[in-house]
Short mmCIF file of C-alpha atoms in Angstrom, two decimals:
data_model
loop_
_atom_site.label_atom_id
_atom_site.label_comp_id
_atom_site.label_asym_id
_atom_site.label_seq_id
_atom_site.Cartn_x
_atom_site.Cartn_y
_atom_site.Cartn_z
CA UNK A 1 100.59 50.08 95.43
CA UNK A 2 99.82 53.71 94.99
CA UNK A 3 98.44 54.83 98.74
CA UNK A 4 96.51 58.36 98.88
CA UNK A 5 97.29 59.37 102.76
CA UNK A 6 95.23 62.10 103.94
CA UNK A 7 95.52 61.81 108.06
CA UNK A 8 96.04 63.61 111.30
CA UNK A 9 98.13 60.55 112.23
CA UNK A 10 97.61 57.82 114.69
CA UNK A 11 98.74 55.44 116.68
CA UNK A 12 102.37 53.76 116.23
CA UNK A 13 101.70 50.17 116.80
CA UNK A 14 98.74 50.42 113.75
CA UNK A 15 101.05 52.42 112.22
CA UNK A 16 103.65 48.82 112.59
CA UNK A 17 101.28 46.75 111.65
CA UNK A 18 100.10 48.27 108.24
CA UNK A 19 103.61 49.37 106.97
CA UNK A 20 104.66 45.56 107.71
CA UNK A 21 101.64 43.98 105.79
CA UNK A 22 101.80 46.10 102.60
CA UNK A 23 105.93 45.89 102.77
CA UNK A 24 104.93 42.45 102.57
CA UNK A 25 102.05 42.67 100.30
CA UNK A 26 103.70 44.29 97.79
CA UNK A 27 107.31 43.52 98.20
CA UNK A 28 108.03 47.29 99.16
CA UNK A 29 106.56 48.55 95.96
CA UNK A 30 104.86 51.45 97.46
CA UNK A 31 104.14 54.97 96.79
CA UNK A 32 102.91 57.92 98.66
CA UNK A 33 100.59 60.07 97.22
CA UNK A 34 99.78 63.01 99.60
CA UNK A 35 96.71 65.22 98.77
CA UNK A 36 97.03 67.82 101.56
CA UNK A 37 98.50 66.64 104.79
CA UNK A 38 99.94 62.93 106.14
CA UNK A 39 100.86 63.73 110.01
CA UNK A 40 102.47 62.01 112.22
CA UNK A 41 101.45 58.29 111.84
CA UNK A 42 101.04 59.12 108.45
CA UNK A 43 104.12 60.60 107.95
CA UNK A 44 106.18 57.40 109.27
CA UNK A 45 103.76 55.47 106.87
CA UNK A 46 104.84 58.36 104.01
CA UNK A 47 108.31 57.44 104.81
CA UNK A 48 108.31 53.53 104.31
CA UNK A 49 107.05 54.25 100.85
CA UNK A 50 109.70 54.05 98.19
CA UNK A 51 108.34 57.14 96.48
CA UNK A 52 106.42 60.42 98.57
CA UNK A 53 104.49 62.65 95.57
CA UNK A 54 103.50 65.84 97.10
CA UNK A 55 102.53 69.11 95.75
CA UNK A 56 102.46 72.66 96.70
CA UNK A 57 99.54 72.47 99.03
CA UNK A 58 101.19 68.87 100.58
CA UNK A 59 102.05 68.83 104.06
CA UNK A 60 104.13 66.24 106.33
CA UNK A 61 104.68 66.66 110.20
CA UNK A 62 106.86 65.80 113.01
CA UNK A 63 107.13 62.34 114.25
CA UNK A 64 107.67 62.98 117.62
CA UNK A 65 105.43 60.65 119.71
CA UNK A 66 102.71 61.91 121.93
CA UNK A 67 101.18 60.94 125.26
CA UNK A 68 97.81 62.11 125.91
CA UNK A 69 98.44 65.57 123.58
CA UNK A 70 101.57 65.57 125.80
CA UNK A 71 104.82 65.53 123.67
CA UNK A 72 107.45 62.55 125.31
CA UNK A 73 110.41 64.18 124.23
CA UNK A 74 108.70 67.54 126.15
CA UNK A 75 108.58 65.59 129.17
CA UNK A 76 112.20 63.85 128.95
CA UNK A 77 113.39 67.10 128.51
CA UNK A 78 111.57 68.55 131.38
CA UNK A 79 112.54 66.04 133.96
CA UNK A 80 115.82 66.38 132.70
CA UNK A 81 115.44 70.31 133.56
CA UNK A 82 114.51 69.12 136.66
CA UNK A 83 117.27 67.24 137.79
CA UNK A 84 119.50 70.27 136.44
CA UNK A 85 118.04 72.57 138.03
CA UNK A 86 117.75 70.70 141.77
CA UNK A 87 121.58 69.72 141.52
CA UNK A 88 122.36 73.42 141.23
CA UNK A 89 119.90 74.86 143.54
CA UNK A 90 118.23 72.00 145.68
CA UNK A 91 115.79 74.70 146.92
CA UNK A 92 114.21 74.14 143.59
CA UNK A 93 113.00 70.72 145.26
CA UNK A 94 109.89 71.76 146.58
CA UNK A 95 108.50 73.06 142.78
CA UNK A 96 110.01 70.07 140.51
CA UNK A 97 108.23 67.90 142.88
CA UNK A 98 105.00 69.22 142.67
CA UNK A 99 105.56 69.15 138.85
CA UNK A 100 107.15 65.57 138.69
CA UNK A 101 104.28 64.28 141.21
CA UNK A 102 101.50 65.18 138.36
CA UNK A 103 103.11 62.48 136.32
CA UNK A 104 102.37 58.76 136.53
CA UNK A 105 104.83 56.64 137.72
CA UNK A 106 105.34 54.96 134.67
CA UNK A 107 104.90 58.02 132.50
CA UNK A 108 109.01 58.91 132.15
CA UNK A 109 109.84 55.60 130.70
CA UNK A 110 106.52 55.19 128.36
CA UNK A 111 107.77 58.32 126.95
CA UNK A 112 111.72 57.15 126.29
CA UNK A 113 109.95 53.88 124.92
CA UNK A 114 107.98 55.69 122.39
CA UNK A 115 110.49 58.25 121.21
CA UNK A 116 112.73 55.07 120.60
CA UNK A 117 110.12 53.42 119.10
CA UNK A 118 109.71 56.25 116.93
CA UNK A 119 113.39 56.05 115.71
CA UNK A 120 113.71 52.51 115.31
CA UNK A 121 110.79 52.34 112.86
CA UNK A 122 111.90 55.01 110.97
CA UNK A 123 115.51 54.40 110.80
CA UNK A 124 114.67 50.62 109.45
CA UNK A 125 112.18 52.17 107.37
CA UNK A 126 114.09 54.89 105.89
CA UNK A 127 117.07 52.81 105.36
CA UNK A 128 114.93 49.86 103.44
CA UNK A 129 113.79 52.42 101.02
CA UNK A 130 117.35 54.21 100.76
CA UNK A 131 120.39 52.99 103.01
CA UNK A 132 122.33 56.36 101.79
CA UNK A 133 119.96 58.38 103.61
CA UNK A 134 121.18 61.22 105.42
CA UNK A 135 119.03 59.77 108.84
CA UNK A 136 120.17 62.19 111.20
CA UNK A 137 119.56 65.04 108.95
CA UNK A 138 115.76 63.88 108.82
CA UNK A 139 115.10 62.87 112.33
CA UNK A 140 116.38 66.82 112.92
CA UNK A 141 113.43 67.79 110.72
CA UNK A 142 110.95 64.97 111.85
CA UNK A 143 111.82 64.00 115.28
CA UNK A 144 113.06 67.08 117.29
CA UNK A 145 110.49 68.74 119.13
CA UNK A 146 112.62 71.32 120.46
CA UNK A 147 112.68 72.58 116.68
CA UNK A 148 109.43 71.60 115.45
CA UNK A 149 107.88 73.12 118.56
CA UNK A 150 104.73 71.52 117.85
CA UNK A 151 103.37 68.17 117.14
CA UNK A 152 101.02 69.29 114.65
CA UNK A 153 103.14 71.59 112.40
CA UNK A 154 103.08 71.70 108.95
CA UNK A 155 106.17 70.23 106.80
CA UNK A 156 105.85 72.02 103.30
CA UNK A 157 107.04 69.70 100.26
CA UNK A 158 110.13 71.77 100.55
CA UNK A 159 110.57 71.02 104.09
CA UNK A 160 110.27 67.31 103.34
CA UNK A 161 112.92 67.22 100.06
CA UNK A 162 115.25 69.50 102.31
CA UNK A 163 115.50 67.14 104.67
CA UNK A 164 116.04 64.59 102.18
CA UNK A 165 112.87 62.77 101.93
CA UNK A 166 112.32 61.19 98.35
CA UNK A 167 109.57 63.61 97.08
CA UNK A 168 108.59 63.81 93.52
CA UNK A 169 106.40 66.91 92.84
CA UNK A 170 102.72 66.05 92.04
CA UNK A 171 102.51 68.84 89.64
CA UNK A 172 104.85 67.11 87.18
CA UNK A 173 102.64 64.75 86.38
#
């Protein structure tokens, strides 16, 4: 199957679902073609494909699960300031809790679930299409907010082969 992704990415469970039924359709014979940009979702779909053709004007993104625009490994990291921070100087109390308090209850561990959602699917996805893939080296690129910055960042062709994605340039064919 040749797939033309063009998305601003989606959710992870869809995501699940359609790279299991064409892995399954097609016995893993899939490629990637990417027009202009395959975020996100789409990336993680790009990624389960045995081939990713991309050309100049291609873009990928980070990985790194969101909740409500919100990015999970932001707030993991914040919390984790948090605790930091109030060990050291338990004056600090007072502010982390009126930051912490804006958070659901729940909202924490829905965010640790979905970043290791994230990496499960792409680690068993990555390693079905290659299982001498340099993982860590991608999930650097893909799945680290604190270097991407931003969930909606562009990954240039370049980006993606650097970090040892299996791209074949569209403009050599």
């Amino acid at each position: 199957l040749d797939l033309i992704l063009h998305t601003p990415g989606g959710d992870i469970a869809a995501t699940e679902s359609i790279v299991t039924y064409l892995k399954k359709m097609f016995n893993g014979d899939v490629r990637a073609f990417i027009p202009q940009i395959s975020m996100s979702a789409g990336t993680m779909i790009a990624m389960s494909c045995k081939e990713i053709i991309m050309g100049e004007q291609s873009s990928l993104g980070p990985i790194d699960p969101q909740m409500g625009g919100i990015a999970c490994q932001a707030v993991v990291d914040e919390f984790r300031r948090a605790v930091d921070e109030v060990s050291k100087n338990p004056a600090a109390l007072g502010l982390w809790q009126t930051i912490i308090s804006k958070y659901h209850p729940t909202f924490l561990t829905a965010c640790e679930n979905a970043i290791a959602w994230s990496v499960e699917l792409a680690e068993q996805w990555l390693n079905e299409v290659n299982s001498e893939i340099d993982f860590d080296k991608i999930m650097g690129v893909f799945l680290n907010h604190n270097k991407s910055y931003s969930h909606s960042r562009h990954l240039s062709k370049q980006d993606c082969k650097d970090a040892g994605l299996n791209v074949i340039d569209l403009e050599e064919n």
